[in-house]
PDB file of C-alpha atoms in Angstrom:
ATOM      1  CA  UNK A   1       0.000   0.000   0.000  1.00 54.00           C
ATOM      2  CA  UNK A   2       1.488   3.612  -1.041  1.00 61.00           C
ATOM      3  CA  UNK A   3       2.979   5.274   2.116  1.00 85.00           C
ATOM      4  CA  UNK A   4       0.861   8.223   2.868  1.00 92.00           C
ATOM      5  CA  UNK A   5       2.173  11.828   4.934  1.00 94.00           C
ATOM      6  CA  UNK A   6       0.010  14.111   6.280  1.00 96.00           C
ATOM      7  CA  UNK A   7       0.167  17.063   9.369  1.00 97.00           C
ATOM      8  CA  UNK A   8       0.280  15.541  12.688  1.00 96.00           C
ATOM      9  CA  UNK A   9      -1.979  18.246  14.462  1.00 97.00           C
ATOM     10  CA  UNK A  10      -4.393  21.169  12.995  1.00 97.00           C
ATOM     11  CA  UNK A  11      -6.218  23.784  15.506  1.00 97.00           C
ATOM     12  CA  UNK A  12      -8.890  25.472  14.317  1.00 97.00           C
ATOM     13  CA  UNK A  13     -12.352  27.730  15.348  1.00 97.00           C
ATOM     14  CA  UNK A  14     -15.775  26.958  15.165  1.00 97.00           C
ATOM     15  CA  UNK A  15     -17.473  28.034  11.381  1.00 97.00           C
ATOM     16  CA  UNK A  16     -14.074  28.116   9.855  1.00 97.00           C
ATOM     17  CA  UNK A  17     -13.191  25.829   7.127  1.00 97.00           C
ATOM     18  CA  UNK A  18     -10.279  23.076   7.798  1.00 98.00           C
ATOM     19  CA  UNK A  19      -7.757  21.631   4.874  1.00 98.00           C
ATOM     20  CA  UNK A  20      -5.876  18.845   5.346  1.00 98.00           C
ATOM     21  CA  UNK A  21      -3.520  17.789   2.685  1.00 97.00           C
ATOM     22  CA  UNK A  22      -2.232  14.053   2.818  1.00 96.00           C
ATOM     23  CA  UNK A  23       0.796  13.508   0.485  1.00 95.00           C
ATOM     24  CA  UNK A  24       1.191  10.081  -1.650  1.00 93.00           C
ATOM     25  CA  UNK A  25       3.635  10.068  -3.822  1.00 93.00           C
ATOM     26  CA  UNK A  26       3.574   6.305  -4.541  1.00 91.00           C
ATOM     27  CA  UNK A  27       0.093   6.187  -5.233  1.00 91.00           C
ATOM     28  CA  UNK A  28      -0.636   3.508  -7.940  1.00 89.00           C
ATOM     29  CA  UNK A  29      -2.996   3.480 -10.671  1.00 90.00           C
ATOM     30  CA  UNK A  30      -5.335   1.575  -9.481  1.00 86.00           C
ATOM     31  CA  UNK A  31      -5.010   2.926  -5.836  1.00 88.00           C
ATOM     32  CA  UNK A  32      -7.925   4.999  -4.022  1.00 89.00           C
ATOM     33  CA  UNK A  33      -7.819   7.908  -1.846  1.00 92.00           C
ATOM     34  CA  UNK A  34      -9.945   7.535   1.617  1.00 92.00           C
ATOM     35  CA  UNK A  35     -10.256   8.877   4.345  1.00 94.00           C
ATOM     36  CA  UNK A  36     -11.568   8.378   8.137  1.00 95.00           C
ATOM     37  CA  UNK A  37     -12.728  10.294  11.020  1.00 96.00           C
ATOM     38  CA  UNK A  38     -11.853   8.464  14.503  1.00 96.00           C
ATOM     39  CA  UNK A  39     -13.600  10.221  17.173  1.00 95.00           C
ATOM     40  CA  UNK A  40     -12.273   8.759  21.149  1.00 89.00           C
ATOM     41  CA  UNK A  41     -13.332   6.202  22.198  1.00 86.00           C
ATOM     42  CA  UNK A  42     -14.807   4.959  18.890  1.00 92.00           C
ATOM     43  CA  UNK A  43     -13.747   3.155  15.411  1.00 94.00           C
ATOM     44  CA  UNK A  44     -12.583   4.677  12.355  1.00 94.00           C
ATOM     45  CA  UNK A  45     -15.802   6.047  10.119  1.00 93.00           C
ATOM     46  CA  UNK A  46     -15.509   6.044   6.324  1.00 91.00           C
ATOM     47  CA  UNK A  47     -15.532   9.921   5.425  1.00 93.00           C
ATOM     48  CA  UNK A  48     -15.118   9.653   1.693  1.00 93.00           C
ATOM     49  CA  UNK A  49     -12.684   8.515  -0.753  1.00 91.00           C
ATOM     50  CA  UNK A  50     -12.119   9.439  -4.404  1.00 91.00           C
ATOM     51  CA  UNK A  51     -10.163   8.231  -7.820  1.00 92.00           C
ATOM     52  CA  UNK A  52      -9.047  11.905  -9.084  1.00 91.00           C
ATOM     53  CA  UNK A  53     -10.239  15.485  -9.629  1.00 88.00           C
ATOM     54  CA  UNK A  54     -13.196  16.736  -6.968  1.00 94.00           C
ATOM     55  CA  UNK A  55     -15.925  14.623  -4.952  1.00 93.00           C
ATOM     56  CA  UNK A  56     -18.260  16.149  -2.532  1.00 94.00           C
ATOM     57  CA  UNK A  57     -20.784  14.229  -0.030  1.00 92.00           C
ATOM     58  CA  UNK A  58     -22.340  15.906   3.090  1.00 91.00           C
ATOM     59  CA  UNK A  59     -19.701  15.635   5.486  1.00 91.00           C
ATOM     60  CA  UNK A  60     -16.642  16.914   3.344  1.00 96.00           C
ATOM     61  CA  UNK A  61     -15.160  17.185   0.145  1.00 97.00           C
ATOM     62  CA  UNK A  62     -12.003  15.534  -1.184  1.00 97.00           C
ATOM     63  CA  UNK A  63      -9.747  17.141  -3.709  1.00 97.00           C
ATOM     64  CA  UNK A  64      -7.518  15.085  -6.001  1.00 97.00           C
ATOM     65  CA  UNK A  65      -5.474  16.980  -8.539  1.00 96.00           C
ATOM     66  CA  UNK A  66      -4.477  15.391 -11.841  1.00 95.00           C
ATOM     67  CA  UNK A  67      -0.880  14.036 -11.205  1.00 95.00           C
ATOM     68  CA  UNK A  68      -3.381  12.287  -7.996  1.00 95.00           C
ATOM     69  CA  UNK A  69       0.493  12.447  -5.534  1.00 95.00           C
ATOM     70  CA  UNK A  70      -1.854  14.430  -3.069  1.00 96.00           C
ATOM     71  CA  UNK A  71      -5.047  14.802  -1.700  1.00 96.00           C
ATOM     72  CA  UNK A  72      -7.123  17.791   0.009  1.00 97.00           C
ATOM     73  CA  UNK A  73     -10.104  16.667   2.590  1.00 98.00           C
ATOM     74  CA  UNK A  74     -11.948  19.961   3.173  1.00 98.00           C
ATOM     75  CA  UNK A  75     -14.183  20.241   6.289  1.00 97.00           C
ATOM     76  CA  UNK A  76     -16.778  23.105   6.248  1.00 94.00           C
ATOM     77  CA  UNK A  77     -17.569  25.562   8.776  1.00 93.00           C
ATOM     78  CA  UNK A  78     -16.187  22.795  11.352  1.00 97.00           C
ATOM     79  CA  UNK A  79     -17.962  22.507  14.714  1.00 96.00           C
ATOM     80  CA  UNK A  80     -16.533  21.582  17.961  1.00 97.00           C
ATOM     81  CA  UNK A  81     -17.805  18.376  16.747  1.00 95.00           C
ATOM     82  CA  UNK A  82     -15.539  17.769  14.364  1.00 96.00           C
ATOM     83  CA  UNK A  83     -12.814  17.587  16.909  1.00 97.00           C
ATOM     84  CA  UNK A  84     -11.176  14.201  16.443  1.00 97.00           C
ATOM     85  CA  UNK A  85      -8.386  11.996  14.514  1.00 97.00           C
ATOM     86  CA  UNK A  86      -8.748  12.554  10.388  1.00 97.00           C
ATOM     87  CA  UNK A  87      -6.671   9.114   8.338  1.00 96.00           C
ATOM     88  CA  UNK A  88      -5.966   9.380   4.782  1.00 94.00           C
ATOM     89  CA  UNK A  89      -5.062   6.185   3.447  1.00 91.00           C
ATOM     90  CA  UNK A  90      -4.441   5.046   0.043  1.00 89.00           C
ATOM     91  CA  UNK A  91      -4.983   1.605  -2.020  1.00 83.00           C
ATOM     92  CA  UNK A  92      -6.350  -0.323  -4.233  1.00 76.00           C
ATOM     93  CA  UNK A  93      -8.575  -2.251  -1.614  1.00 68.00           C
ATOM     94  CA  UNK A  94      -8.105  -5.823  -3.272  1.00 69.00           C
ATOM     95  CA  UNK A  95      -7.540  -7.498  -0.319  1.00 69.00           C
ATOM     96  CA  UNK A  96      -9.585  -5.298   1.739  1.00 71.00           C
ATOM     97  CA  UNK A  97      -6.489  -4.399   4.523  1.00 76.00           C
ATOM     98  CA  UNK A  98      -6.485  -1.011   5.610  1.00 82.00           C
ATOM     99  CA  UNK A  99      -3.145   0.705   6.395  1.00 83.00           C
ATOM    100  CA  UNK A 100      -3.464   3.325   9.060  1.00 87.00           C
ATOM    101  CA  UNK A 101      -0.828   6.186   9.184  1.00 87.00           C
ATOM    102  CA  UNK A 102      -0.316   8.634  12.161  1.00 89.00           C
ATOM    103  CA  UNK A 103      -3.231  10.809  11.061  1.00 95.00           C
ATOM    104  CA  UNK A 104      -4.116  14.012  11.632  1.00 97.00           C
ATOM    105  CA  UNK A 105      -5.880  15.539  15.466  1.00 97.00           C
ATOM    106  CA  UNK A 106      -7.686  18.215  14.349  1.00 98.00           C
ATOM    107  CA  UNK A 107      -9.068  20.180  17.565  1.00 98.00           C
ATOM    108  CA  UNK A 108     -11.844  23.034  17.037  1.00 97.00           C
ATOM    109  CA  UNK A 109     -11.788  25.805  19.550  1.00 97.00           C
ATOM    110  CA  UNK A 110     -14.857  27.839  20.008  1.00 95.00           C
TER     111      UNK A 110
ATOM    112  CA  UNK B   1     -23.541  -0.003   5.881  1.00 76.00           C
ATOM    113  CA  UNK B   2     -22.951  -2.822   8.462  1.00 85.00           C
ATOM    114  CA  UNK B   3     -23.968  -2.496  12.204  1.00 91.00           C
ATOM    115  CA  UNK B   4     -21.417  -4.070  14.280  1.00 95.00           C
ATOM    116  CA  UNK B   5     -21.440  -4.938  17.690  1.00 95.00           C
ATOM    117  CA  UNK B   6     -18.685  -6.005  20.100  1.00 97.00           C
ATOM    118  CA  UNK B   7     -18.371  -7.185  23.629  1.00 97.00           C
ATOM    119  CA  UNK B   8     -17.133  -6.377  25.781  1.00 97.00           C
ATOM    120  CA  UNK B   9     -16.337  -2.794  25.108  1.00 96.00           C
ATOM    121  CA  UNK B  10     -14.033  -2.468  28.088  1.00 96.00           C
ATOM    122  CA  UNK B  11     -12.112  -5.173  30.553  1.00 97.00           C
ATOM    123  CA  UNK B  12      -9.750  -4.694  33.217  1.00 97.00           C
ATOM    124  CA  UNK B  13      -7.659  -8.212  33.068  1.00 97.00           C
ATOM    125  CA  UNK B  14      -4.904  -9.727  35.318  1.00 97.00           C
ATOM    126  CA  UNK B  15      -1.892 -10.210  33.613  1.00 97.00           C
ATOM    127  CA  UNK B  16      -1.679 -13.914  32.596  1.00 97.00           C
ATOM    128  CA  UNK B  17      -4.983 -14.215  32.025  1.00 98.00           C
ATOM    129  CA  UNK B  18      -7.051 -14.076  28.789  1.00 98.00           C
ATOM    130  CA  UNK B  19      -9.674 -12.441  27.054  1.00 98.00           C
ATOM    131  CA  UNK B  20     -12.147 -13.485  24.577  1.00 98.00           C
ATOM    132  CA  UNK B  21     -14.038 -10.262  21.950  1.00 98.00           C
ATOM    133  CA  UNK B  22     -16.968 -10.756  20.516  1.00 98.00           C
ATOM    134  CA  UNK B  23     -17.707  -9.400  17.277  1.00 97.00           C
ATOM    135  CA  UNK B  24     -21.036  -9.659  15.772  1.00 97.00           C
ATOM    136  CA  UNK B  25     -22.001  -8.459  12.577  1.00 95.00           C
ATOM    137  CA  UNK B  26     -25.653  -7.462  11.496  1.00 94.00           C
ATOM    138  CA  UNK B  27     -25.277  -8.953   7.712  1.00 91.00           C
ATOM    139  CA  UNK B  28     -23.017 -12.093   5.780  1.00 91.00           C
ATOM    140  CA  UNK B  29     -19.455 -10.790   5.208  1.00 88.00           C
ATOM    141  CA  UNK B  30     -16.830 -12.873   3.716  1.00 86.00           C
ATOM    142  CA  UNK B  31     -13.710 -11.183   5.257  1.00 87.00           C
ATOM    143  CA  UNK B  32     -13.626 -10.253   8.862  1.00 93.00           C
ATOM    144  CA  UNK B  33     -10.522  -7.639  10.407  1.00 94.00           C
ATOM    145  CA  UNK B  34      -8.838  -7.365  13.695  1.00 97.00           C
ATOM    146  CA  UNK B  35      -7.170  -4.216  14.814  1.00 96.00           C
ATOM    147  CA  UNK B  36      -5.231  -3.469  17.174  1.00 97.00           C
ATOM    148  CA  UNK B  37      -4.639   0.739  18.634  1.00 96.00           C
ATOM    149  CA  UNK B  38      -2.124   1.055  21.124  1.00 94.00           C
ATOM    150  CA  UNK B  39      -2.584   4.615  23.538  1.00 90.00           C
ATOM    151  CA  UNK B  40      -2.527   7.206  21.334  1.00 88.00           C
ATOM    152  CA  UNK B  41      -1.597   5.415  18.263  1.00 91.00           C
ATOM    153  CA  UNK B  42      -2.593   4.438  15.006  1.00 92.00           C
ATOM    154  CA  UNK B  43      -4.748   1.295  14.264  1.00 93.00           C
ATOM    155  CA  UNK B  44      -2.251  -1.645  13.187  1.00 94.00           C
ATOM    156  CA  UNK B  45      -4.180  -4.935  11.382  1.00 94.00           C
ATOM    157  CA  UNK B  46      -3.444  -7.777  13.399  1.00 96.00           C
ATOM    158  CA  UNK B  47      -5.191 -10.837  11.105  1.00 95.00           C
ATOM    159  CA  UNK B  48      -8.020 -11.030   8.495  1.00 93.00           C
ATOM    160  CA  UNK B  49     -10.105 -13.700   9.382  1.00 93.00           C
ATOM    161  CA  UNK B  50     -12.452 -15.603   6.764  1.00 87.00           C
ATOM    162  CA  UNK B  51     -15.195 -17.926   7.125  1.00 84.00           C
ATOM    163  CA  UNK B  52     -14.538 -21.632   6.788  1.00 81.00           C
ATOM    164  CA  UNK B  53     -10.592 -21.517   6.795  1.00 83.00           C
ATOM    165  CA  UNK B  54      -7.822 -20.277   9.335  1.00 88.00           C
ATOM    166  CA  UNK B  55      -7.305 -16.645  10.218  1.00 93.00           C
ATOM    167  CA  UNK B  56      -4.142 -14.947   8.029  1.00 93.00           C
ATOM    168  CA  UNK B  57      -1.795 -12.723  11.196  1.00 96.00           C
ATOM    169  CA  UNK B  58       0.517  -9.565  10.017  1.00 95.00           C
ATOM    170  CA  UNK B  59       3.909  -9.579  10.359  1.00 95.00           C
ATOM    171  CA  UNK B  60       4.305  -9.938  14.005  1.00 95.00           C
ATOM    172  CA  UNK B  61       1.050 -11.079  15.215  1.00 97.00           C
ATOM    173  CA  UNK B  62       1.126 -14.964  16.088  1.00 96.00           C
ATOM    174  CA  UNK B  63      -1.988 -17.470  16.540  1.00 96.00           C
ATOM    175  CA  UNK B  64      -0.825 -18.841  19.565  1.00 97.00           C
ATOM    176  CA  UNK B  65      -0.868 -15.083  21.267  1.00 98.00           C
ATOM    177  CA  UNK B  66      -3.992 -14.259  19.218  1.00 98.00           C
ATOM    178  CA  UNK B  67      -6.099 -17.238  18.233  1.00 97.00           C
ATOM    179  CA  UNK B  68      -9.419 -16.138  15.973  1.00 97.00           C
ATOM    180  CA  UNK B  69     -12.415 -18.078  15.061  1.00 95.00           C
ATOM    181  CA  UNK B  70     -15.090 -17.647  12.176  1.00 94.00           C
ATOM    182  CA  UNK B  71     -17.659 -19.993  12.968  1.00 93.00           C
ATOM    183  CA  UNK B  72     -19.982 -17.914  10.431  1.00 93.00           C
ATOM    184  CA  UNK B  73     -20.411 -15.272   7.878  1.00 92.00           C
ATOM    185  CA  UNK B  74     -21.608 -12.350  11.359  1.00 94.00           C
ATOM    186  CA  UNK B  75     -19.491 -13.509  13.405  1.00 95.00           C
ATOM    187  CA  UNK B  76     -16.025 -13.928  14.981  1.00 96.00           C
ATOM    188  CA  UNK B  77     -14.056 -13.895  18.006  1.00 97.00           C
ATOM    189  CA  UNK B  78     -10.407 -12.697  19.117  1.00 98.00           C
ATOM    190  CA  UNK B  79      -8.561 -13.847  22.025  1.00 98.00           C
ATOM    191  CA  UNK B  80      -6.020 -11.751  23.498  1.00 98.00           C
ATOM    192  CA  UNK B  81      -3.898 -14.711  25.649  1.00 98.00           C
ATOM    193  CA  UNK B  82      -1.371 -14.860  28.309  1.00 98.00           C
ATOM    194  CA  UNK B  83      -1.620 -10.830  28.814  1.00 97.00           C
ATOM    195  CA  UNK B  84       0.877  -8.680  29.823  1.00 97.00           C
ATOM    196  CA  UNK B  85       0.131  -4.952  30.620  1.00 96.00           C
ATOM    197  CA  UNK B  86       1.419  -4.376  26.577  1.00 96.00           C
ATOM    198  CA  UNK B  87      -1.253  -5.949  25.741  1.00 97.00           C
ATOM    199  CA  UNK B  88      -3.671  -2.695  26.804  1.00 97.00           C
ATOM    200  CA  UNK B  89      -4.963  -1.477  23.890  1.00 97.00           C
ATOM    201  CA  UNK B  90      -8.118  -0.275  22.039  1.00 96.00           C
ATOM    202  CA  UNK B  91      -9.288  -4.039  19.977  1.00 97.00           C
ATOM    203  CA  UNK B  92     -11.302  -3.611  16.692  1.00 97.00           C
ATOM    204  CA  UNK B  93     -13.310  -5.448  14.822  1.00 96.00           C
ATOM    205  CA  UNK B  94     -13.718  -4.395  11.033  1.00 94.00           C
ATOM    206  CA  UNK B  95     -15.627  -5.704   7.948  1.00 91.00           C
ATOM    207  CA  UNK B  96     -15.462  -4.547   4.312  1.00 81.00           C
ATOM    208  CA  UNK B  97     -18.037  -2.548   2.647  1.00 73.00           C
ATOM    209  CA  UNK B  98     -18.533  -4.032  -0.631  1.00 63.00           C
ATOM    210  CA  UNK B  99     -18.043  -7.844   0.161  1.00 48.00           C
ATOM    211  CA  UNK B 100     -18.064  -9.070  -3.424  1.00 47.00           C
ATOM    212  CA  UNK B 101     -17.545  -5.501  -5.013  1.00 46.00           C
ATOM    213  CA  UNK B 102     -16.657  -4.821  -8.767  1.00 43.00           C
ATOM    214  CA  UNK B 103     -14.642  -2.004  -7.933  1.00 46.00           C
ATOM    215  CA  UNK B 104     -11.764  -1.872  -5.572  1.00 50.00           C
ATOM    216  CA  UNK B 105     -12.422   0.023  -2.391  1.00 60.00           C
ATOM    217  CA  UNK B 106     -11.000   0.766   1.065  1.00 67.00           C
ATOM    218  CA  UNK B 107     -14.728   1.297   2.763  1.00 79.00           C
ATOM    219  CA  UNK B 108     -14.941  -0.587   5.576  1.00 87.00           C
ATOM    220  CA  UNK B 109     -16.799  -0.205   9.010  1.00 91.00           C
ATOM    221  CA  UNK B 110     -15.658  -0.591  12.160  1.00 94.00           C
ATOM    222  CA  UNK B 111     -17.015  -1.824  15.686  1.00 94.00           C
ATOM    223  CA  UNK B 112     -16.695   0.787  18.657  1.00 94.00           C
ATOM    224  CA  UNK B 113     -13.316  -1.143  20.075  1.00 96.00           C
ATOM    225  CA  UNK B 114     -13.001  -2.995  23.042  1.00 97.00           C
ATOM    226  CA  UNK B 115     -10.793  -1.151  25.304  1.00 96.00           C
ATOM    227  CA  UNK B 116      -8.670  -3.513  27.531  1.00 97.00           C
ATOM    228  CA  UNK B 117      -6.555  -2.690  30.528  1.00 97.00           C
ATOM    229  CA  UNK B 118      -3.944  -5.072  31.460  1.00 97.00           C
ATOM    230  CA  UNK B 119      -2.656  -4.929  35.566  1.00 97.00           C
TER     231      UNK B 119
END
């Protein structure tokens, strides 16, 4: 599975909109880009994931640019509630393992 | 999306002991995960566990430490044996989203954890 890198730690405010950029520069062709939201005390929960360019659900959107070596997971006007761990991870899910990296802890202040 | 339930979700064992997790699953999935998250780590896959043949264990996970069973398609069970206090750890139980899929994908869901304290 590519290796992915993204920020250990983001702070942020209530209503303000958080970016976090995951790089993966050994990301295959068949490899997709997901991401999870680990809140304490609970498992991992499937945010989104994407192939290339934009994708947008209610929760967040996901940007993929062409040469697909890095991704963008865009929170919204993030709530206190959105304090918790963010995972990018990258594959091509054939075997179904997931490889968890450090992650990000993004904490919202109000 | 898959509803899955495990038990216990916390134990406080003696060290030597062992501990059997529960995880139950609300539909059929073919291929059952383990987890493992050490204090304020990252999750790290421990075995994959399919119905109807042995469990396969990640580099450094062992069956006699970690014995699985999947006597079903909902269900399956990880024992954590002869503990020692680095054993404590968050446990989780995982299953894929698209059992079967045509495309490739890394959705999966994921129990709450069973938190266990080792003394």
């Amino acid at each position: 599975l590519a290796k992915t890198t993204q920020p250990i730690s983001m702070d942020s405010y209530e209503g303000q909109e958080v970016n976090i950029t995951c790089s993966h520069n050994n990301i295959a062709t068949n490899d997709y880009i997901t991401w999870y939201q680990q809140f304490p005390s609970q498992g991992p929960r499937f945010i989104i994931q994407g192939y290339k360019t934009k994708v947008t659900n209610e929760v967040a959107s996901l940007f993929i640019p062409a040469d697909r070596k890095s991704s963008t997971l865009s929170l919204p006007r993030v709530s206190l509630s959105d304090t918790a761990v963010y995972y990018c991870l990258v594959g091509d899910g054939d075997d179904y393992k997931l490889s968890f990296g450090a992650g990000t802890t993004v904490t919202v202040r109000a | 999306s898959a509803v899955i339930s495990q038990k216990p979700s916390r134990d406080i064992c003696q060290r030597g002991t062992s501990l059997t997790i529960q995880c139950q699953v609300d539909s059929q999935v073919t291929m059952m995960f383990w987890y493992r998250q050490q204090p304020g780590q990252s999750l790290t896959l421990i075995a994959t566990a399919n119905q109807g043949s042995e469990a396969t264990y990640e580099s450094g996970f062992v069956i006699d430490k970690f014995p699985i069973s999947r006597p079903n398609l909902t269900f399956s069970t990880l024992t954590v044996s002869n503990m020692s206090p680095e054993d404590s750890s968050i446990y989780l139980c995982s299953v894929e989203a698209s059992p079967g899929g045509v495309t490739a994908s890394t959705e999966a869901f994921f129990g709450q954890g069973t938190r266990l304290t080792v003394v």
